[in-house]
PDB file of C-alpha atoms in Angstrom:
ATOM      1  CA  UNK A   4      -8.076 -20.386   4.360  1.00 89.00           C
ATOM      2  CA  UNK A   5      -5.713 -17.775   2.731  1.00 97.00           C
ATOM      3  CA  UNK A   6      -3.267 -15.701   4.979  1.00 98.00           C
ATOM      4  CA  UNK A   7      -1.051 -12.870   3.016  1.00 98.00           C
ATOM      5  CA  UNK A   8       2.223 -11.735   4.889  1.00 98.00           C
ATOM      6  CA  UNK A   9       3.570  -8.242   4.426  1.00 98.00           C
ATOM      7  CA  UNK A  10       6.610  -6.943   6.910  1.00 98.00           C
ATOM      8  CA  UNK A  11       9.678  -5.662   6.934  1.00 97.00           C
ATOM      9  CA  UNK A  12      11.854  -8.921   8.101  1.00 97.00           C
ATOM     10  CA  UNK A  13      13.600  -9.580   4.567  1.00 97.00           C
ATOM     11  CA  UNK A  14      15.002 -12.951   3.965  1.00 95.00           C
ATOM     12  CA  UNK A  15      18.231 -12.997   5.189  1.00 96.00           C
ATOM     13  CA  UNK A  16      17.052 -14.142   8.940  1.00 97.00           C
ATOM     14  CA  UNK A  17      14.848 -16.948  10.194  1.00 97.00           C
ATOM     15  CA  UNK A  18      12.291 -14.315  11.321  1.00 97.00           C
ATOM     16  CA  UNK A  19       9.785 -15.424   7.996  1.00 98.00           C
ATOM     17  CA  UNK A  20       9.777 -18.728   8.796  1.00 98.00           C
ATOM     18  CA  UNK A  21       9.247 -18.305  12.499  1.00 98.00           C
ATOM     19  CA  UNK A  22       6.442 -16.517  11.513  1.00 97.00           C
ATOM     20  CA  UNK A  23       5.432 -19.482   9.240  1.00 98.00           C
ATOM     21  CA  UNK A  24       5.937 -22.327  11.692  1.00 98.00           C
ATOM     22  CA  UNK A  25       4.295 -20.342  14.322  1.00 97.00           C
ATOM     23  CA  UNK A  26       0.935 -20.130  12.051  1.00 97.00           C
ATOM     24  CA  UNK A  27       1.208 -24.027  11.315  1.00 98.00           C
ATOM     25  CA  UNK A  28       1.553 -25.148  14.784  1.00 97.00           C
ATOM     26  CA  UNK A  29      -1.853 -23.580  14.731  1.00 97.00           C
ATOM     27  CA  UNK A  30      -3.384 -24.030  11.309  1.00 96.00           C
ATOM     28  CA  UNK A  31      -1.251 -27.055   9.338  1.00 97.00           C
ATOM     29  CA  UNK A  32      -3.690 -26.391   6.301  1.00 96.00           C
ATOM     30  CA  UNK A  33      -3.182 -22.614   6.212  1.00 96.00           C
ATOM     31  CA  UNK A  34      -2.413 -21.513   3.080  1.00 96.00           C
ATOM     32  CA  UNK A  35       0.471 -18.681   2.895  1.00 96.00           C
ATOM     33  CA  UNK A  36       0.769 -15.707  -0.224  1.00 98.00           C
ATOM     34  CA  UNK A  37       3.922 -13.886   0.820  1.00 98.00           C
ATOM     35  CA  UNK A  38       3.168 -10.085  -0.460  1.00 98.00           C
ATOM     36  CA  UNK A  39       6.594  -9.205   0.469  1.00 97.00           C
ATOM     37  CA  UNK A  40       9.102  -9.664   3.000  1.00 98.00           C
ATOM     38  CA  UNK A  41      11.126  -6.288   1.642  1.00 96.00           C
ATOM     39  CA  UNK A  42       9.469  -3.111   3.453  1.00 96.00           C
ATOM     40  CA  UNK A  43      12.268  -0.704   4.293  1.00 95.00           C
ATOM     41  CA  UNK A  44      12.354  -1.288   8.213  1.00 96.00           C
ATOM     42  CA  UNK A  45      10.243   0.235  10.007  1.00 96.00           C
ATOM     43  CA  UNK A  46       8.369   1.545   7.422  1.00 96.00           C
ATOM     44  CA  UNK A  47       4.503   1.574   8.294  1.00 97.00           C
ATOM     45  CA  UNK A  48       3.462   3.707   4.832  1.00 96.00           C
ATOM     46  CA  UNK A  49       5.931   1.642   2.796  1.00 95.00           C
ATOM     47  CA  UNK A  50       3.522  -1.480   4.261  1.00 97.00           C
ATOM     48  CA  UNK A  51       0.656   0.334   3.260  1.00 97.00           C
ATOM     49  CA  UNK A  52       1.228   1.016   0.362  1.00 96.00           C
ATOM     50  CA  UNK A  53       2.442  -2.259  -0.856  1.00 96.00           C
ATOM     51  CA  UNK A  54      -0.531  -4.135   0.729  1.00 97.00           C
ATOM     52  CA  UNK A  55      -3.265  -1.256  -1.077  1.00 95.00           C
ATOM     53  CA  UNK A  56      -1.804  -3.137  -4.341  1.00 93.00           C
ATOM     54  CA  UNK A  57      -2.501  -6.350  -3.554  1.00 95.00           C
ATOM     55  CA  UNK A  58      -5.330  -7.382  -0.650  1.00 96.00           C
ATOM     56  CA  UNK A  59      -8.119  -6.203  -2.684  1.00 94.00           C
ATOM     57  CA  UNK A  60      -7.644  -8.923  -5.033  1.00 94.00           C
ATOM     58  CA  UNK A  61      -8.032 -11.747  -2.575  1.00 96.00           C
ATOM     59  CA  UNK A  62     -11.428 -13.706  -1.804  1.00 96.00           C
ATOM     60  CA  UNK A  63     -13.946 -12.843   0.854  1.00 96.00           C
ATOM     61  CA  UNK A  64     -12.536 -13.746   4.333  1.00 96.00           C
ATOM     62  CA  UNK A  65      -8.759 -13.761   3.384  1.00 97.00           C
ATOM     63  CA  UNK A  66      -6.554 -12.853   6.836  1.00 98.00           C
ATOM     64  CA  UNK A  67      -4.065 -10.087   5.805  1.00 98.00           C
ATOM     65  CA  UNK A  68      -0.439 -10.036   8.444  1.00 98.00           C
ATOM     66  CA  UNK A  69       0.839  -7.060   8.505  1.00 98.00           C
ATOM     67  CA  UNK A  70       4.238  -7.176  11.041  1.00 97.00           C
ATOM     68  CA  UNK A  71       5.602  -3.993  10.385  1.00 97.00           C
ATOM     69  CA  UNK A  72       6.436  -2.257  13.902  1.00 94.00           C
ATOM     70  CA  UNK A  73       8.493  -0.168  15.100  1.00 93.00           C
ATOM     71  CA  UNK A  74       6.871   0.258  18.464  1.00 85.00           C
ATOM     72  CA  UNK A  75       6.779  -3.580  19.167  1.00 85.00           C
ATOM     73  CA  UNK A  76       6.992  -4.222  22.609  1.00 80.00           C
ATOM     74  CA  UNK A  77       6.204  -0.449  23.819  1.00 85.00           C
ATOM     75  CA  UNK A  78       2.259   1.108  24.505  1.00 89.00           C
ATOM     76  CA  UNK A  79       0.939   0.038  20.507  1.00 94.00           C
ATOM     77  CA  UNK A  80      -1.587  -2.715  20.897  1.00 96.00           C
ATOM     78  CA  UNK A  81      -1.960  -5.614  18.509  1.00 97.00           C
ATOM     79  CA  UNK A  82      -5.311  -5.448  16.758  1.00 98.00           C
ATOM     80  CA  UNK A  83      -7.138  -8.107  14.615  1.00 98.00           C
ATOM     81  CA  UNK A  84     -10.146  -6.121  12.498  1.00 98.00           C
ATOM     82  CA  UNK A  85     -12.686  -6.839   9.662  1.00 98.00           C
ATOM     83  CA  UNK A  86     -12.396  -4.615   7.061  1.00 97.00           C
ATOM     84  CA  UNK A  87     -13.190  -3.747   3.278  1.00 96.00           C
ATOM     85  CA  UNK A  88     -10.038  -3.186   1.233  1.00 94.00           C
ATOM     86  CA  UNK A  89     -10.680  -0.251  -0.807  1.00 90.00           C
ATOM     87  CA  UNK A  90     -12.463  -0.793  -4.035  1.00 84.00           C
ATOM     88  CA  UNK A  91     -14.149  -3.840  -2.603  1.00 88.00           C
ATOM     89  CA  UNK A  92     -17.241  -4.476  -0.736  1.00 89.00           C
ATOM     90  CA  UNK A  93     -15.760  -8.115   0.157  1.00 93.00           C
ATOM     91  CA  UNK A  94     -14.777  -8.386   4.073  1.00 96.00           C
ATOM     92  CA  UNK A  95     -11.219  -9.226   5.063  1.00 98.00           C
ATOM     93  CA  UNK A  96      -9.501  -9.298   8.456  1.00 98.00           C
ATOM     94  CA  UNK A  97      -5.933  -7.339   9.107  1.00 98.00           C
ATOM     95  CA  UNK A  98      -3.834  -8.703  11.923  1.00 98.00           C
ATOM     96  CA  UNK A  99      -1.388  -6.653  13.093  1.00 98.00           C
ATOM     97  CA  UNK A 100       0.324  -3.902  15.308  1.00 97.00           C
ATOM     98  CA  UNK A 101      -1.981  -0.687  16.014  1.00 97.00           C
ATOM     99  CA  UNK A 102      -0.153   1.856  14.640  1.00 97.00           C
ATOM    100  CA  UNK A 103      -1.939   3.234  11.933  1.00 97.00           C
ATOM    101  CA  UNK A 104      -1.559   0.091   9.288  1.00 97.00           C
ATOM    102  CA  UNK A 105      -4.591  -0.837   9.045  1.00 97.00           C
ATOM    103  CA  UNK A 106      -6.072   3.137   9.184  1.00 97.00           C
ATOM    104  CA  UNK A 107      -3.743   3.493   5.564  1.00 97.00           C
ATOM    105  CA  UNK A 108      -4.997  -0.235   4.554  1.00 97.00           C
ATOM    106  CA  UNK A 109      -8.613   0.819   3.908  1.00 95.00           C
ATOM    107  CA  UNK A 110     -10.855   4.013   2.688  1.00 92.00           C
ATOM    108  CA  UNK A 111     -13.172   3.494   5.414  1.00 93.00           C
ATOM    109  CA  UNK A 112     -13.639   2.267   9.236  1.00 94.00           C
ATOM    110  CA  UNK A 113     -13.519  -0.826  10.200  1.00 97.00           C
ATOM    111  CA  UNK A 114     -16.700  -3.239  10.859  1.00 96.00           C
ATOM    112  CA  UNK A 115     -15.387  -4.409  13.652  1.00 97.00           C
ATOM    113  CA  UNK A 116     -11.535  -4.469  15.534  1.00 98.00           C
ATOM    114  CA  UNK A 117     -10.965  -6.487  18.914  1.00 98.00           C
ATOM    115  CA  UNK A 118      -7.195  -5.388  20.628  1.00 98.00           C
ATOM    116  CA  UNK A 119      -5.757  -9.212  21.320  1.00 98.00           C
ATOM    117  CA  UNK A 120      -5.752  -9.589  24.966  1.00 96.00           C
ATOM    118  CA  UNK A 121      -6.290 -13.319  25.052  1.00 96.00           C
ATOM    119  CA  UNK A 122      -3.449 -14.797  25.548  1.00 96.00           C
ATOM    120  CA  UNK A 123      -5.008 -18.762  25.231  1.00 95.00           C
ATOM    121  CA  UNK A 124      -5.079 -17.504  21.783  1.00 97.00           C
ATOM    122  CA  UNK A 125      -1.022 -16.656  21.747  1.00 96.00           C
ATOM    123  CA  UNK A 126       1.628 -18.696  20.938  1.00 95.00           C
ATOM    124  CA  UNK A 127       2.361 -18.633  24.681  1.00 91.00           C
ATOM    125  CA  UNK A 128       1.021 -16.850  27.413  1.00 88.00           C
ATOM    126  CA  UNK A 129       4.186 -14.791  27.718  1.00 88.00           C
ATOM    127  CA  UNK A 130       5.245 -13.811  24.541  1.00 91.00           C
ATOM    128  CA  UNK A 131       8.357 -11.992  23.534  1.00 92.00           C
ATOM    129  CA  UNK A 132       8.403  -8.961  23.199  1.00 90.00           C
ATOM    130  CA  UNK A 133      10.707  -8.523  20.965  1.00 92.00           C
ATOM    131  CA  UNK A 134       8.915 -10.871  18.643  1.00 96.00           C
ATOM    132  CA  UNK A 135       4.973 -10.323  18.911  1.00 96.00           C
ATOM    133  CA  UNK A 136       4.857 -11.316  14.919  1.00 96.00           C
ATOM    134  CA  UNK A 137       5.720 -14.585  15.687  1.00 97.00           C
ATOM    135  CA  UNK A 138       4.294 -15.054  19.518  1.00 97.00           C
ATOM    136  CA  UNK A 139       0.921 -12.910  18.989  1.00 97.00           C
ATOM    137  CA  UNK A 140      -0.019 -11.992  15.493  1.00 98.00           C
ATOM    138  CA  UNK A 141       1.295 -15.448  13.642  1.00 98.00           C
ATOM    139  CA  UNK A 142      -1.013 -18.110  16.089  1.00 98.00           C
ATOM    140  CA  UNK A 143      -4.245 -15.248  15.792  1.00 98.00           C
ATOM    141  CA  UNK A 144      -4.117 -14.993  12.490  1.00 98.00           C
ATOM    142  CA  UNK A 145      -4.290 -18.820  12.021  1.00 97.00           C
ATOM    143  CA  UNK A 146      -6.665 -19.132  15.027  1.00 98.00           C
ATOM    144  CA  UNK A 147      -9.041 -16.695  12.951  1.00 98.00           C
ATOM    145  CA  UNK A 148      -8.016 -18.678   9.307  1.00 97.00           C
ATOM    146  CA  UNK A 149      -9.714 -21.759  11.661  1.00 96.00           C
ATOM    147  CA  UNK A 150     -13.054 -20.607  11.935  1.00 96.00           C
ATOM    148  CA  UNK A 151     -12.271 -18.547  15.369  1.00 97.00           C
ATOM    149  CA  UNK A 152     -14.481 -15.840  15.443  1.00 97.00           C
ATOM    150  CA  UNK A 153     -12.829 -12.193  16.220  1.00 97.00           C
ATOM    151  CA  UNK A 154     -15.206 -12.147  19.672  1.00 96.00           C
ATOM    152  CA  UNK A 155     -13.062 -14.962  21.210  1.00 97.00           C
ATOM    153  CA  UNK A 156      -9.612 -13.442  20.177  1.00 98.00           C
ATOM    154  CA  UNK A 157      -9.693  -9.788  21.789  1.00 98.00           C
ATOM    155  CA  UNK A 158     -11.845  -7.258  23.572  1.00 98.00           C
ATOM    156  CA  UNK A 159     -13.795  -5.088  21.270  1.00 98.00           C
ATOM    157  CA  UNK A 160     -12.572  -1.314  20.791  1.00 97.00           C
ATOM    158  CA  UNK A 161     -13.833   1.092  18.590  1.00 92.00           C
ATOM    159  CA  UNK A 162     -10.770   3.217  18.353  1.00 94.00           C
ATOM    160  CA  UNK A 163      -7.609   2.732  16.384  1.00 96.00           C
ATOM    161  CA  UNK A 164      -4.336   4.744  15.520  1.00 96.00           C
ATOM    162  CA  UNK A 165      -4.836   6.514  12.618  1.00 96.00           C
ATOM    163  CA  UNK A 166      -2.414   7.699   9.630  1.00 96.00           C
ATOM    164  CA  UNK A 167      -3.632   9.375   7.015  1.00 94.00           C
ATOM    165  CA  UNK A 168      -2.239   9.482   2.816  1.00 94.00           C
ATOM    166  CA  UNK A 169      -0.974  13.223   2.026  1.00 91.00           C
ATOM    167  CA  UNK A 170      -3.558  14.439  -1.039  1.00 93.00           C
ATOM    168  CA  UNK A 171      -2.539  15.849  -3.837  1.00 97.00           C
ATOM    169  CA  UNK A 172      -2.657  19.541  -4.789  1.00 97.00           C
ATOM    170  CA  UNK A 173      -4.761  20.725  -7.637  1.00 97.00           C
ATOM    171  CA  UNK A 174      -6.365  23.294  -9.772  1.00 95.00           C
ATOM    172  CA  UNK A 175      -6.852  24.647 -13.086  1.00 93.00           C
ATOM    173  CA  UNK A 176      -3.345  25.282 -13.879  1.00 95.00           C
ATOM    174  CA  UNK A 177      -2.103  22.224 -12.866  1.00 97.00           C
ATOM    175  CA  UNK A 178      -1.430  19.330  -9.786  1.00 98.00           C
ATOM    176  CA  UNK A 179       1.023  18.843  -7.870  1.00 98.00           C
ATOM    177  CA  UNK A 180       1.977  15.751  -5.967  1.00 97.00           C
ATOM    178  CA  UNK A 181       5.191  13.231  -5.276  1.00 96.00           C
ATOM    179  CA  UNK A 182       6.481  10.075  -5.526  1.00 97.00           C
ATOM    180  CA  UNK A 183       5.456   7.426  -3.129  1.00 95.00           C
ATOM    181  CA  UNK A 184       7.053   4.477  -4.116  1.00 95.00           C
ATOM    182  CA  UNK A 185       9.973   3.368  -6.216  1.00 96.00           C
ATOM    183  CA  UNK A 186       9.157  -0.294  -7.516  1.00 95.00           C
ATOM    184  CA  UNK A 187      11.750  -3.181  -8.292  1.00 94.00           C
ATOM    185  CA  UNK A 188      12.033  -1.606 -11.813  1.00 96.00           C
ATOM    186  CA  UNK A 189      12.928   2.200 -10.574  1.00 97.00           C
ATOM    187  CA  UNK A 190       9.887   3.328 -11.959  1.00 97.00           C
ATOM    188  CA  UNK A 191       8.203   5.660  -9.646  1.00 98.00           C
ATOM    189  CA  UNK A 192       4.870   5.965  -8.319  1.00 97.00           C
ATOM    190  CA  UNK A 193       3.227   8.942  -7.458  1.00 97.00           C
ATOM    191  CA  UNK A 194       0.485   9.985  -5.225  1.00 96.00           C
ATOM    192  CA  UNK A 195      -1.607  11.444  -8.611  1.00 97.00           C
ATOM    193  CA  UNK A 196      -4.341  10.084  -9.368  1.00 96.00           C
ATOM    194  CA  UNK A 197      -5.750   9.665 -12.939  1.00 96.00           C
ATOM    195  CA  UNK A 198      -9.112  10.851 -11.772  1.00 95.00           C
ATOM    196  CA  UNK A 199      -7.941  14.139 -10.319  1.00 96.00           C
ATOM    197  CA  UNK A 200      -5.625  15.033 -13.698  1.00 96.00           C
ATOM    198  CA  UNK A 201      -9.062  14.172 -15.790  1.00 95.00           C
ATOM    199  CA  UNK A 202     -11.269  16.566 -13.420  1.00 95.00           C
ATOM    200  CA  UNK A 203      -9.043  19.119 -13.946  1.00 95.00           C
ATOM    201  CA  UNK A 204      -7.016  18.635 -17.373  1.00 94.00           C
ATOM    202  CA  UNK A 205     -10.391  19.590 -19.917  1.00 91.00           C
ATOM    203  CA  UNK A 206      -8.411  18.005 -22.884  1.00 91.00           C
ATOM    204  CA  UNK A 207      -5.431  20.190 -22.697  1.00 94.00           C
ATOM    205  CA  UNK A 208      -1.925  19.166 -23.245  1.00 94.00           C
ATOM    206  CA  UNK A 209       0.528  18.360 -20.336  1.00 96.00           C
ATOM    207  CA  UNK A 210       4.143  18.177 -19.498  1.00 97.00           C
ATOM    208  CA  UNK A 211       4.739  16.515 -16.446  1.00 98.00           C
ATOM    209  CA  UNK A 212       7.850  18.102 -14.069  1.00 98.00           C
ATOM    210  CA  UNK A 213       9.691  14.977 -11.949  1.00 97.00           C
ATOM    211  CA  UNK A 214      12.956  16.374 -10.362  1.00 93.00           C
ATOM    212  CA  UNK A 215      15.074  18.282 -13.414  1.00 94.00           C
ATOM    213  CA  UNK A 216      13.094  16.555 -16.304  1.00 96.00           C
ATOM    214  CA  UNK A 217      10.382  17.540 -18.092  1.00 97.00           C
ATOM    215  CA  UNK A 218       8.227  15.319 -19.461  1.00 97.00           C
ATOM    216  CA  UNK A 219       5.914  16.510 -22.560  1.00 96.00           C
ATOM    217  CA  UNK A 220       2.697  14.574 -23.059  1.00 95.00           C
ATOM    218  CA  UNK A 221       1.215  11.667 -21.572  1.00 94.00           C
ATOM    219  CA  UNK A 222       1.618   7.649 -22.687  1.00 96.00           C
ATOM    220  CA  UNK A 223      -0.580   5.107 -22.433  1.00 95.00           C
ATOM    221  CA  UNK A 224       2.208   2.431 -21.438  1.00 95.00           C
ATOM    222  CA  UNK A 225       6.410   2.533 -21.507  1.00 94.00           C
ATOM    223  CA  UNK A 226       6.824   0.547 -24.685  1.00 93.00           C
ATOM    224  CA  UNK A 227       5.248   3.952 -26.549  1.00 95.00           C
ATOM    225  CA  UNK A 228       8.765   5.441 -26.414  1.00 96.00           C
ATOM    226  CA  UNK A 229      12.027   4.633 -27.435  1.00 95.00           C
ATOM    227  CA  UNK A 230      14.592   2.892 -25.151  1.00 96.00           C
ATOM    228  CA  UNK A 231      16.139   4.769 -22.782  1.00 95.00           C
ATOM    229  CA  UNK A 232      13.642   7.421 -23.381  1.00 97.00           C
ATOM    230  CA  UNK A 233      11.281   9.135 -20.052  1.00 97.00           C
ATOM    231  CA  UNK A 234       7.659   8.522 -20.261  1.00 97.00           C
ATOM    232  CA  UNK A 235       4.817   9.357 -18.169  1.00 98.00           C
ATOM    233  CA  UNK A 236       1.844   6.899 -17.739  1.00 97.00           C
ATOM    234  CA  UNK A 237      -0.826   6.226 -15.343  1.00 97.00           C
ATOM    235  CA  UNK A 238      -0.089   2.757 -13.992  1.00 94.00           C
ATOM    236  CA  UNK A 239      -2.122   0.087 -12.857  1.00 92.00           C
ATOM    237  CA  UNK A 240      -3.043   1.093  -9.234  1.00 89.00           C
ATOM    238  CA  UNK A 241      -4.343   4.479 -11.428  1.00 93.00           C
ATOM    239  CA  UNK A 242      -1.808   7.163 -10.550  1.00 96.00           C
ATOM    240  CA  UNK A 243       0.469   8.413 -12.160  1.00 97.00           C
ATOM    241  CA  UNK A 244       4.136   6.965 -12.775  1.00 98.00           C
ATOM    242  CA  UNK A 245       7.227   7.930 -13.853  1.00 98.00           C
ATOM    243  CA  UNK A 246       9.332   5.432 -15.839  1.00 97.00           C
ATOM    244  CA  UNK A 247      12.157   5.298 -18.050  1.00 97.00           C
ATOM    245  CA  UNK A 248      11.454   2.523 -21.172  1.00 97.00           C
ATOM    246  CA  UNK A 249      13.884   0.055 -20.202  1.00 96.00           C
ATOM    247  CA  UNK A 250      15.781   1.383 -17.489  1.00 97.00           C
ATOM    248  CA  UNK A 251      15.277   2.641 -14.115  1.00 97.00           C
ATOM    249  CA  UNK A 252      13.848   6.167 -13.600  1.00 98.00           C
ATOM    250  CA  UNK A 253      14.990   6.289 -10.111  1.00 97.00           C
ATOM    251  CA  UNK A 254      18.614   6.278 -10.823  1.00 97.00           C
ATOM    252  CA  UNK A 255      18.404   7.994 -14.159  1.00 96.00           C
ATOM    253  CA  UNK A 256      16.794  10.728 -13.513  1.00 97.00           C
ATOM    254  CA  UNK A 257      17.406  10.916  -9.564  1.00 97.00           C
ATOM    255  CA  UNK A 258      14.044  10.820  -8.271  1.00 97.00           C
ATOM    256  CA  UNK A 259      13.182   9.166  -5.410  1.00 96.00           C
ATOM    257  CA  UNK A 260      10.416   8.978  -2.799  1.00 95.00           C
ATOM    258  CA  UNK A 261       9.306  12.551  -1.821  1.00 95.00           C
ATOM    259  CA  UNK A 262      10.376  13.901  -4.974  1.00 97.00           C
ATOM    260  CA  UNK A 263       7.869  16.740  -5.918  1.00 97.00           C
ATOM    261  CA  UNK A 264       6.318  15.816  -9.302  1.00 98.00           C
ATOM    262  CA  UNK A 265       4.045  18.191 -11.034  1.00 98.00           C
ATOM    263  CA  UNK A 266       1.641  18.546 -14.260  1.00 97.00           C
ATOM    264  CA  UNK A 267       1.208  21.820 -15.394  1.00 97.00           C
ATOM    265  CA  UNK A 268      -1.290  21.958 -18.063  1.00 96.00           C
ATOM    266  CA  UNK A 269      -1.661  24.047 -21.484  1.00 92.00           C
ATOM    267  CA  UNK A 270      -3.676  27.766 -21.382  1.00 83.00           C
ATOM    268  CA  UNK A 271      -6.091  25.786 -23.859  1.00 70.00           C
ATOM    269  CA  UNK A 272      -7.845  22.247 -24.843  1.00 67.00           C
ATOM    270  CA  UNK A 273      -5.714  20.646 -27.670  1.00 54.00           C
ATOM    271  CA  UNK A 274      -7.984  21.114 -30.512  1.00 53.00           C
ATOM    272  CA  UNK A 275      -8.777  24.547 -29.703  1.00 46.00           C
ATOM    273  CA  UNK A 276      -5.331  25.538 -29.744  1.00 44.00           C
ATOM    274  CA  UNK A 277      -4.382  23.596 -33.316  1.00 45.00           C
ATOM    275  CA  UNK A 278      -7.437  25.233 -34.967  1.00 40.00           C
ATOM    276  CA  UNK A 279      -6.096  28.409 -34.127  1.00 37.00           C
ATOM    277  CA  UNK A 280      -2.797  27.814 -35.308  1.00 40.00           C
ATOM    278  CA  UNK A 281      -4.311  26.715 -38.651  1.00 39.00           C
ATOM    279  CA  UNK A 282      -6.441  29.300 -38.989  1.00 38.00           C
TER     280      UNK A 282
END
């Protein structure tokens, strides 16, 4: 069985492979895909947002780890849930710290969430806690990769802490939104969606406003500018980017995450406008 890991431990430390030998004193035929190890600390949207791009890919029953937590050893509990990733009507099961992961992780409730009071199922019965990744979440998760069902891993709850994405705002003028996320390549992602630019757009024009530079038009991918040059595209999660064709649009043009990026469409569909100017 497949277990993904997403936190915020890096690679410097031992904490991964804690993590890691915790799961295979458990599970020795676990099989681990490392999403990333390099959330900003502490940084439960960053998590999110990372894990959106990738969990929906995985087969039916994958275990997604999710140890970023800030409130570790305070009032959060840890929480083990079956969910549908968004986009997907395959089930998956989040382990992880209740504080509002796995609320960002998925468009809709979960089927079921237990809080893991069992501590049989633990690495030990006192765990650290300082270190409930490797003592709680690590030995459930590969507990649950085993064939343990969620019933004999926690007590069943039906509420969970709950975060919610900030939306867009749009009309017929135009949307306004911001970055989310800078990738490894400075190109910056946006909370725009592609949908909500085509309900509103009605074939006109656009420049797109990201910090002081103004984008005209729309690209289908980077390479459809020269080097060096800005370009706006929507991306492969579907929402709008802004990227700089072979260097980083971060640093070049000083955006960052909350920058305020907006599209402010023409008074008139394309066409309509170029037949009057010919006429």
């Amino acid at each position: 069985m497949i277990v993904t890991l997403t936190t915020d431990f890096g690679t410097q430390d031992g904490y991964v492979a804690a993590i890691k030998g915790a799961m295979l004193s458990v599970a020795p035929e676990v099989r681990f895909v490392d999403v990333t190890h390099e959330v900003p600390p502490q940084d439960v949207m960053g998590a999110a947002f990372v894990m959106r791009q990738a969990i929906g890919h995985f087969p039916e029953g994958t275990i997604h780890l999710g140890v970023v937590d800030p409130g570790t050893g305070g009032s959060r509990r840890p929480l083990a849930a079956r969910f549908h990733p968004p986009g997907s009507d395959r089930e998956h099961i989040f382990v992880g710290p209740d504080n509002g992961l796995l609320s960002l992780i998925t468009d809709d409730p979960p089927v079921r969430t237990v809080v893991l009071d069992q501590p049989n199922r633990w690495r030990s019965t006192r765990a650290s806690e300082t270190f409930h990744g490797r003592d709680i979440f690590a030995p459930v998760a590969s507990h649950l990769a085993s064939g343990v069902p969620l019933r004999d891993v926690g007590t069943p709850t039906e509420e969970i802490a709950t975060l919610r994405w900030a939306l867009p705002r749009a009309d017929e003028q135009g949307v306004e939104g911001w970055v989310v996320h800078v990738d490894r390549y400075g190109n910056c992602i946006t909370n725009i969606p592609r949908e909500t630019v085509d309900a509103h757009r009605a074939g006109r024009d656009v420049s797109v406003y990201a910090g002081s530079t103004i984008i005209r038009g729309m690209n289908a991918s980077y390479g459809d500018v020269t080097d060096t040059e800005p370009v706006a595209v929507f991306g492969s999660s579907g929402s709008l980017e802004v990227g700089v064709n072979r260097g980083n649009a971060s640093t070049l043009l000083s955006l960052n995450r909350g920058t305020a990026v907006r599209l402010v469409f023409d008074s008139q569909p394309t066409r309509a406008r170029r037949l009057t100017e010919i006429g």
